[in-house]
Amino acid sequence: MCTVTYIGQDNKQFVLTSNRDVHATRSPKTLSKKAHLIFGEDVLAGGTWMAASDKGKVVCLLNGAFENHLIKPLYRMSRGVMVLQYFDYENSMDFIHQFDFQNIEPFTMILIDTSSMIELRWNGYDKIYSHLNLNGNYIWSSSTLYTYATQQERAVWFKQWLQAHPDPNWKDIWDFHENGGKKDAWNGFIMNRNGKVQTVSTTSIERKDHTLSVRYFDRISPHYSEAAFVVSS
């Protein structure tokens, strides 16, 4: 899990999209809207891989940091629960500096608040973060599922697609997540590795003016749902 793209637009507008690759039993059928958050709730762990708040904060999780890792028998907290705790902090840098990442399984997180976008990687020992351009375009592929060579190949697909779609809207990006690259059951954007791990859903979070729209398609049911916030900043 997962494949994630970010398309930046003017005036802090953007579209963040994730294809979630996990076991089919972990796919929620619809979005959850609780308190000031919208997210897809993981059926087993109770956390999430992607969420948005009415304050304009957005977070997306990928399993693994830079390379595949050995899984320990027990961790302090699920990564999905950690994602929800991000919203307890004033901003992304407070989360990075104050949250205790010890004994959390390695991950990559994309953290977006009203003034910044940060890529945070935790390899089990060190946290490595970098500030990204809110107007930029990015793609990530989970290191637990995709080799470095496959990640680079997917980056080429993304670059070629952007050349053909220089000003994409959310529907164009959604189509890329469904039909981009090459059809490959093992490494394609829509994948299925003999039913053990497969693309169970697509989630899109779009910020346009003062609205955050979350669109979710559960590919197992199948079922489509959406929700939105008018953000306060």
PDB file of C-alpha atoms in Angstrom:
ATOM      1  CA  MET A   1       0.000   0.000   0.000  1.00  0.00           C
ATOM      2  CA  CYS A   2      -0.223   2.417  -1.875  1.00  0.00           C
ATOM      3  CA  THR A   3       0.198   4.525  -5.016  1.00  0.00           C
ATOM      4  CA  VAL A   4      -0.173   8.252  -4.344  1.00  0.00           C
ATOM      5  CA  THR A   5      -0.066  11.298  -6.623  1.00  0.00           C
ATOM      6  CA  TYR A   6      -0.162  14.990  -5.824  1.00  0.00           C
ATOM      7  CA  ILE A   7      -1.031  17.632  -8.410  1.00  0.00           C
ATOM      8  CA  GLY A   8      -0.446  21.185  -7.238  1.00  0.00           C
ATOM      9  CA  GLN A   9      -2.379  24.120  -8.630  1.00  0.00           C
ATOM     10  CA  ASP A  10      -2.408  27.878  -8.084  1.00  0.00           C
ATOM     11  CA  ASN A  11      -3.518  29.476  -4.800  1.00  0.00           C
ATOM     12  CA  LYS A  12      -2.762  26.377  -2.686  1.00  0.00           C
ATOM     13  CA  GLN A  13      -5.266  24.292  -4.612  1.00  0.00           C
ATOM     14  CA  PHE A  14      -4.396  20.639  -5.205  1.00  0.00           C
ATOM     15  CA  VAL A  15      -5.583  17.091  -5.836  1.00  0.00           C
ATOM     16  CA  LEU A  16      -4.128  14.259  -3.738  1.00  0.00           C
ATOM     17  CA  THR A  17      -5.095  10.755  -4.881  1.00  0.00           C
ATOM     18  CA  SER A  18      -4.343   7.318  -3.453  1.00  0.00           C
ATOM     19  CA  ASN A  19      -4.807   3.786  -4.739  1.00  0.00           C
ATOM     20  CA  ARG A  20      -4.807   1.549  -1.648  1.00  0.00           C
ATOM     21  CA  ASP A  21      -3.192  -1.874  -2.069  1.00  0.00           C
ATOM     22  CA  VAL A  22      -4.000  -4.212   0.834  1.00  0.00           C
ATOM     23  CA  HIS A  23      -5.964  -7.383   1.595  1.00  0.00           C
ATOM     24  CA  ALA A  24      -9.587  -7.080   0.490  1.00  0.00           C
ATOM     25  CA  THR A  25     -10.933  -7.551   4.029  1.00  0.00           C
ATOM     26  CA  ARG A  26      -9.472  -4.178   5.068  1.00  0.00           C
ATOM     27  CA  SER A  27     -11.513  -2.060   2.658  1.00  0.00           C
ATOM     28  CA  PRO A  28     -14.297   0.102   4.157  1.00  0.00           C
ATOM     29  CA  LYS A  29     -17.385   0.486   1.994  1.00  0.00           C
ATOM     30  CA  THR A  30     -17.825   4.193   2.595  1.00  0.00           C
ATOM     31  CA  LEU A  31     -16.243   7.308   4.086  1.00  0.00           C
ATOM     32  CA  SER A  32     -16.443   8.213   7.769  1.00  0.00           C
ATOM     33  CA  LYS A  33     -17.191  11.775   8.839  1.00  0.00           C
ATOM     34  CA  LYS A  34     -16.435  12.232  12.514  1.00  0.00           C
ATOM     35  CA  ALA A  35     -16.090  15.507  14.407  1.00  0.00           C
ATOM     36  CA  HIS A  36     -13.972  17.688  12.102  1.00  0.00           C
ATOM     37  CA  LEU A  37     -12.502  14.883   9.957  1.00  0.00           C
ATOM     38  CA  ILE A  38     -13.354  12.964   6.794  1.00  0.00           C
ATOM     39  CA  PHE A  39     -11.532   9.667   6.232  1.00  0.00           C
ATOM     40  CA  GLY A  40     -11.827   6.066   5.163  1.00  0.00           C
ATOM     41  CA  GLU A  41     -11.742   3.976   8.331  1.00  0.00           C
ATOM     42  CA  ASP A  42      -9.641   0.801   8.207  1.00  0.00           C
ATOM     43  CA  VAL A  43     -11.954  -2.136   8.927  1.00  0.00           C
ATOM     44  CA  LEU A  44      -9.411  -4.030  11.039  1.00  0.00           C
ATOM     45  CA  ALA A  45      -7.164  -1.462  12.725  1.00  0.00           C
ATOM     46  CA  GLY A  46      -9.625   1.413  13.121  1.00  0.00           C
ATOM     47  CA  GLY A  47      -7.220   4.015  11.755  1.00  0.00           C
ATOM     48  CA  THR A  48      -6.940   5.394   8.246  1.00  0.00           C
ATOM     49  CA  TRP A  49      -4.542   5.880   5.354  1.00  0.00           C
ATOM     50  CA  MET A  50      -5.895   9.265   4.230  1.00  0.00           C
ATOM     51  CA  ALA A  51      -7.842  12.029   5.951  1.00  0.00           C
ATOM     52  CA  ALA A  52      -8.854  15.686   5.716  1.00  0.00           C
ATOM     53  CA  SER A  53      -9.974  18.221   8.317  1.00  0.00           C
ATOM     54  CA  ASP A  54     -12.189  21.289   8.226  1.00  0.00           C
ATOM     55  CA  LYS A  55      -9.091  23.367   9.060  1.00  0.00           C
ATOM     56  CA  GLY A  56      -7.584  22.495   5.690  1.00  0.00           C
ATOM     57  CA  LYS A  57      -5.108  19.871   6.914  1.00  0.00           C
ATOM     58  CA  VAL A  58      -4.635  16.701   4.859  1.00  0.00           C
ATOM     59  CA  VAL A  59      -2.534  13.605   5.483  1.00  0.00           C
ATOM     60  CA  CYS A  60      -1.780  10.488   3.433  1.00  0.00           C
ATOM     61  CA  LEU A  61       0.073   7.342   4.540  1.00  0.00           C
ATOM     62  CA  LEU A  62       2.149   4.814   2.619  1.00  0.00           C
ATOM     63  CA  ASN A  63       3.626   1.716   4.233  1.00  0.00           C
ATOM     64  CA  GLY A  64       7.429   1.594   4.353  1.00  0.00           C
ATOM     65  CA  ALA A  65      10.095   4.279   4.217  1.00  0.00           C
ATOM     66  CA  PHE A  66      12.826   3.832   1.579  1.00  0.00           C
ATOM     67  CA  GLU A  67      12.896   0.040   1.225  1.00  0.00           C
ATOM     68  CA  ASN A  68      11.053  -3.056   2.376  1.00  0.00           C
ATOM     69  CA  HIS A  69      11.609  -3.939   6.021  1.00  0.00           C
ATOM     70  CA  LEU A  70      11.356  -6.874   8.401  1.00  0.00           C
ATOM     71  CA  ILE A  71       8.098  -6.756  10.334  1.00  0.00           C
ATOM     72  CA  LYS A  72       8.345  -7.024  14.113  1.00  0.00           C
ATOM     73  CA  PRO A  73       5.755  -9.131  15.971  1.00  0.00           C
ATOM     74  CA  LEU A  74       4.419  -6.154  17.918  1.00  0.00           C
ATOM     75  CA  TYR A  75       4.304  -2.382  17.493  1.00  0.00           C
ATOM     76  CA  ARG A  76       3.215   0.329  19.912  1.00  0.00           C
ATOM     77  CA  MET A  77       0.488   1.703  17.675  1.00  0.00           C
ATOM     78  CA  SER A  78      -0.890   1.107  14.207  1.00  0.00           C
ATOM     79  CA  ARG A  79       0.233   3.597  11.594  1.00  0.00           C
ATOM     80  CA  GLY A  80      -3.387   4.324  10.698  1.00  0.00           C
ATOM     81  CA  VAL A  81      -4.200   5.405  14.255  1.00  0.00           C
ATOM     82  CA  MET A  82      -1.087   7.592  14.171  1.00  0.00           C
ATOM     83  CA  VAL A  83      -2.481   9.294  11.051  1.00  0.00           C
ATOM     84  CA  LEU A  84      -5.577  10.393  12.970  1.00  0.00           C
ATOM     85  CA  GLN A  85      -3.429  11.678  15.836  1.00  0.00           C
ATOM     86  CA  TYR A  86      -1.693  14.029  13.387  1.00  0.00           C
ATOM     87  CA  PHE A  87      -4.751  16.279  13.615  1.00  0.00           C
ATOM     88  CA  ASP A  88      -4.181  16.787  17.350  1.00  0.00           C
ATOM     89  CA  TYR A  89      -1.175  18.976  16.517  1.00  0.00           C
ATOM     90  CA  GLU A  90      -1.244  22.625  15.521  1.00  0.00           C
ATOM     91  CA  ASN A  91       0.805  22.074  12.366  1.00  0.00           C
ATOM     92  CA  SER A  92       2.958  19.518  10.575  1.00  0.00           C
ATOM     93  CA  MET A  93       6.244  20.569  12.160  1.00  0.00           C
ATOM     94  CA  ASP A  94       4.789  20.250  15.659  1.00  0.00           C
ATOM     95  CA  PHE A  95       3.724  16.696  14.798  1.00  0.00           C
ATOM     96  CA  ILE A  96       7.158  15.826  13.408  1.00  0.00           C
ATOM     97  CA  HIS A  97       9.045  17.176  16.416  1.00  0.00           C
ATOM     98  CA  GLN A  98       6.676  16.194  19.222  1.00  0.00           C
ATOM     99  CA  PHE A  99       5.129  12.839  18.270  1.00  0.00           C
ATOM    100  CA  ASP A 100       6.888   9.730  19.616  1.00  0.00           C
ATOM    101  CA  PHE A 101       7.641   7.547  16.577  1.00  0.00           C
ATOM    102  CA  GLN A 102       9.528   4.886  18.536  1.00  0.00           C
ATOM    103  CA  ASN A 103       8.187   1.365  17.938  1.00  0.00           C
ATOM    104  CA  ILE A 104       6.014   2.492  15.022  1.00  0.00           C
ATOM    105  CA  GLU A 105       6.349   0.427  11.837  1.00  0.00           C
ATOM    106  CA  PRO A 106       8.217   2.254   9.013  1.00  0.00           C
ATOM    107  CA  PHE A 107       6.118   4.551   6.858  1.00  0.00           C
ATOM    108  CA  THR A 108       5.980   7.515   4.511  1.00  0.00           C
ATOM    109  CA  MET A 109       3.523  10.336   5.205  1.00  0.00           C
ATOM    110  CA  ILE A 110       2.467  13.295   3.108  1.00  0.00           C
ATOM    111  CA  LEU A 111       1.499  16.138   5.446  1.00  0.00           C
ATOM    112  CA  ILE A 112      -0.348  19.167   4.100  1.00  0.00           C
ATOM    113  CA  ASP A 113      -1.452  22.145   6.164  1.00  0.00           C
ATOM    114  CA  THR A 114      -2.452  25.659   5.200  1.00  0.00           C
ATOM    115  CA  SER A 115       1.078  26.832   4.446  1.00  0.00           C
ATOM    116  CA  SER A 116       3.233  23.787   3.710  1.00  0.00           C
ATOM    117  CA  MET A 117       3.560  20.278   2.331  1.00  0.00           C
ATOM    118  CA  ILE A 118       6.059  17.899   3.917  1.00  0.00           C
ATOM    119  CA  GLU A 119       7.176  14.377   3.073  1.00  0.00           C
ATOM    120  CA  LEU A 120       8.005  12.494   6.280  1.00  0.00           C
ATOM    121  CA  ARG A 121       9.686   9.090   6.275  1.00  0.00           C
ATOM    122  CA  TRP A 122      10.289   6.961   9.372  1.00  0.00           C
ATOM    123  CA  ASN A 123      12.574   3.943   8.887  1.00  0.00           C
ATOM    124  CA  GLY A 124      12.197   2.619  12.416  1.00  0.00           C
ATOM    125  CA  TYR A 125      15.191   4.553  13.734  1.00  0.00           C
ATOM    126  CA  ASP A 126      15.285   8.007  12.181  1.00  0.00           C
ATOM    127  CA  LYS A 127      12.737  10.479  10.849  1.00  0.00           C
ATOM    128  CA  ILE A 128      13.682  12.085   7.563  1.00  0.00           C
ATOM    129  CA  TYR A 129      11.556  14.918   6.268  1.00  0.00           C
ATOM    130  CA  SER A 130      11.666  17.353   3.378  1.00  0.00           C
ATOM    131  CA  HIS A 131       9.581  20.361   2.412  1.00  0.00           C
ATOM    132  CA  LEU A 132       7.818  20.012  -0.930  1.00  0.00           C
ATOM    133  CA  ASN A 133       6.427  22.586  -3.331  1.00  0.00           C
ATOM    134  CA  LEU A 134       2.667  23.052  -2.940  1.00  0.00           C
ATOM    135  CA  ASN A 135       2.546  23.897  -6.663  1.00  0.00           C
ATOM    136  CA  GLY A 136       4.549  20.808  -7.664  1.00  0.00           C
ATOM    137  CA  ASN A 137       3.595  17.382  -8.990  1.00  0.00           C
ATOM    138  CA  TYR A 138       4.652  14.181  -7.213  1.00  0.00           C
ATOM    139  CA  ILE A 139       4.164  10.418  -7.226  1.00  0.00           C
ATOM    140  CA  TRP A 140       4.918   7.878  -4.500  1.00  0.00           C
ATOM    141  CA  SER A 141       4.785   4.072  -4.515  1.00  0.00           C
ATOM    142  CA  SER A 142       4.944   2.036  -1.328  1.00  0.00           C
ATOM    143  CA  SER A 143       8.403   0.547  -0.758  1.00  0.00           C
ATOM    144  CA  THR A 144       6.880  -2.543   0.869  1.00  0.00           C
ATOM    145  CA  LEU A 145       5.233  -3.567  -2.400  1.00  0.00           C
ATOM    146  CA  TYR A 146       7.262  -1.991  -5.186  1.00  0.00           C
ATOM    147  CA  THR A 147      10.980  -2.255  -5.849  1.00  0.00           C
ATOM    148  CA  TYR A 148      13.051   0.835  -6.543  1.00  0.00           C
ATOM    149  CA  ALA A 149      13.118  -0.076 -10.253  1.00  0.00           C
ATOM    150  CA  THR A 150       9.329  -0.344 -10.322  1.00  0.00           C
ATOM    151  CA  GLN A 151       8.973   2.967  -8.495  1.00  0.00           C
ATOM    152  CA  GLN A 152      11.187   4.614 -11.115  1.00  0.00           C
ATOM    153  CA  GLU A 153       9.178   3.062 -13.948  1.00  0.00           C
ATOM    154  CA  ARG A 154       5.970   4.401 -12.442  1.00  0.00           C
ATOM    155  CA  ALA A 155       7.561   7.848 -12.135  1.00  0.00           C
ATOM    156  CA  VAL A 156       8.213   7.724 -15.888  1.00  0.00           C
ATOM    157  CA  TRP A 157       4.555   6.850 -16.530  1.00  0.00           C
ATOM    158  CA  PHE A 158       3.558   9.820 -14.377  1.00  0.00           C
ATOM    159  CA  LYS A 159       5.899  12.212 -16.202  1.00  0.00           C
ATOM    160  CA  GLN A 160       4.644  11.059 -19.609  1.00  0.00           C
ATOM    161  CA  TRP A 161       1.037  11.432 -18.499  1.00  0.00           C
ATOM    162  CA  LEU A 162       1.685  14.967 -17.217  1.00  0.00           C
ATOM    163  CA  GLN A 163       3.191  15.915 -20.565  1.00  0.00           C
ATOM    164  CA  ALA A 164      -0.057  14.825 -22.215  1.00  0.00           C
ATOM    165  CA  HIS A 165      -2.231  16.389 -19.470  1.00  0.00           C
ATOM    166  CA  PRO A 166      -0.509  19.656 -18.420  1.00  0.00           C
ATOM    167  CA  ASP A 167      -3.579  20.997 -16.590  1.00  0.00           C
ATOM    168  CA  PRO A 168      -5.487  17.962 -15.278  1.00  0.00           C
ATOM    169  CA  ASN A 169      -8.651  18.094 -13.189  1.00  0.00           C
ATOM    170  CA  TRP A 170      -9.560  15.505 -10.562  1.00  0.00           C
ATOM    171  CA  LYS A 171     -11.360  13.315 -13.114  1.00  0.00           C
ATOM    172  CA  ASP A 172      -8.248  13.195 -15.318  1.00  0.00           C
ATOM    173  CA  ILE A 173      -6.140  12.213 -12.308  1.00  0.00           C
ATOM    174  CA  TRP A 174      -8.657   9.580 -11.233  1.00  0.00           C
ATOM    175  CA  ASP A 175      -8.499   8.120 -14.738  1.00  0.00           C
ATOM    176  CA  PHE A 176      -4.698   7.997 -14.499  1.00  0.00           C
ATOM    177  CA  HIS A 177      -5.006   5.980 -11.291  1.00  0.00           C
ATOM    178  CA  GLU A 178      -7.327   3.568 -13.100  1.00  0.00           C
ATOM    179  CA  ASN A 179      -5.833   3.379 -16.576  1.00  0.00           C
ATOM    180  CA  GLY A 180      -2.364   4.933 -16.458  1.00  0.00           C
ATOM    181  CA  GLY A 181       0.903   3.107 -17.032  1.00  0.00           C
ATOM    182  CA  LYS A 182       0.722  -0.443 -18.269  1.00  0.00           C
ATOM    183  CA  LYS A 183      -1.670  -3.214 -17.352  1.00  0.00           C
ATOM    184  CA  ASP A 184       0.236  -5.470 -14.976  1.00  0.00           C
ATOM    185  CA  ALA A 185      -1.471  -7.503 -12.256  1.00  0.00           C
ATOM    186  CA  TRP A 186       1.690  -7.372 -10.149  1.00  0.00           C
ATOM    187  CA  ASN A 187       2.923  -3.783 -10.557  1.00  0.00           C
ATOM    188  CA  GLY A 188       0.190  -1.823 -12.352  1.00  0.00           C
ATOM    189  CA  PHE A 189      -1.744   0.997 -10.718  1.00  0.00           C
ATOM    190  CA  ILE A 190      -4.686  -1.398 -10.408  1.00  0.00           C
ATOM    191  CA  MET A 191      -3.021  -4.546  -9.117  1.00  0.00           C
ATOM    192  CA  ASN A 192      -4.037  -7.965  -7.790  1.00  0.00           C
ATOM    193  CA  ARG A 193      -1.371 -10.370  -6.575  1.00  0.00           C
ATOM    194  CA  ASN A 194      -3.385 -13.573  -6.577  1.00  0.00           C
ATOM    195  CA  GLY A 195      -5.968 -12.120  -4.208  1.00  0.00           C
ATOM    196  CA  LYS A 196      -3.492 -11.710  -1.354  1.00  0.00           C
ATOM    197  CA  VAL A 197      -2.847  -8.014  -1.967  1.00  0.00           C
ATOM    198  CA  GLN A 198      -4.881  -5.954  -4.388  1.00  0.00           C
ATOM    199  CA  THR A 199      -6.040  -2.435  -5.148  1.00  0.00           C
ATOM    200  CA  VAL A 200      -9.104  -2.214  -2.942  1.00  0.00           C
ATOM    201  CA  SER A 201      -9.976   1.467  -3.301  1.00  0.00           C
ATOM    202  CA  THR A 202      -9.211   4.871  -4.767  1.00  0.00           C
ATOM    203  CA  THR A 203      -9.458   8.029  -2.658  1.00  0.00           C
ATOM    204  CA  SER A 204      -9.168  11.597  -3.946  1.00  0.00           C
ATOM    205  CA  ILE A 205      -8.914  14.758  -1.848  1.00  0.00           C
ATOM    206  CA  GLU A 206      -9.307  17.999  -3.783  1.00  0.00           C
ATOM    207  CA  ARG A 207      -8.836  21.486  -2.402  1.00  0.00           C
ATOM    208  CA  LYS A 208     -10.533  24.092  -4.550  1.00  0.00           C
ATOM    209  CA  ASP A 209     -10.921  27.602  -3.169  1.00  0.00           C
ATOM    210  CA  HIS A 210     -12.241  27.067   0.380  1.00  0.00           C
ATOM    211  CA  THR A 211     -13.657  23.587  -0.156  1.00  0.00           C
ATOM    212  CA  LEU A 212     -12.048  20.217   0.564  1.00  0.00           C
ATOM    213  CA  SER A 213     -13.813  17.439  -1.351  1.00  0.00           C
ATOM    214  CA  VAL A 214     -13.130  13.788  -0.535  1.00  0.00           C
ATOM    215  CA  ARG A 215     -14.141  11.147  -3.077  1.00  0.00           C
ATOM    216  CA  TYR A 216     -13.899   7.440  -2.297  1.00  0.00           C
ATOM    217  CA  PHE A 217     -14.490   4.343  -4.404  1.00  0.00           C
ATOM    218  CA  ASP A 218     -14.458   0.944  -2.728  1.00  0.00           C
ATOM    219  CA  ARG A 219     -13.546  -1.459  -5.522  1.00  0.00           C
ATOM    220  CA  ILE A 220     -14.603  -4.548  -3.581  1.00  0.00           C
ATOM    221  CA  SER A 221     -18.307  -3.703  -3.040  1.00  0.00           C
ATOM    222  CA  PRO A 222     -18.191  -1.711  -5.377  1.00  0.00           C
ATOM    223  CA  HIS A 223     -19.473   1.529  -3.819  1.00  0.00           C
ATOM    224  CA  TYR A 224     -18.785   5.252  -4.386  1.00  0.00           C
ATOM    225  CA  SER A 225     -19.167   7.959  -1.749  1.00  0.00           C
ATOM    226  CA  GLU A 226     -18.088  11.545  -1.264  1.00  0.00           C
ATOM    227  CA  ALA A 227     -18.104  14.249   1.388  1.00  0.00           C
ATOM    228  CA  ALA A 228     -16.862  17.823   1.686  1.00  0.00           C
ATOM    229  CA  PHE A 229     -15.836  20.547   4.114  1.00  0.00           C
ATOM    230  CA  VAL A 230     -15.821  24.294   3.806  1.00  0.00           C
ATOM    231  CA  VAL A 231     -12.420  24.922   5.366  1.00  0.00           C
ATOM    232  CA  SER A 232     -11.864  27.643   7.922  1.00  0.00           C
ATOM    233  CA  SER A 233      -8.487  28.769   6.564  1.00  0.00           C
TER     234      SER A 233
END
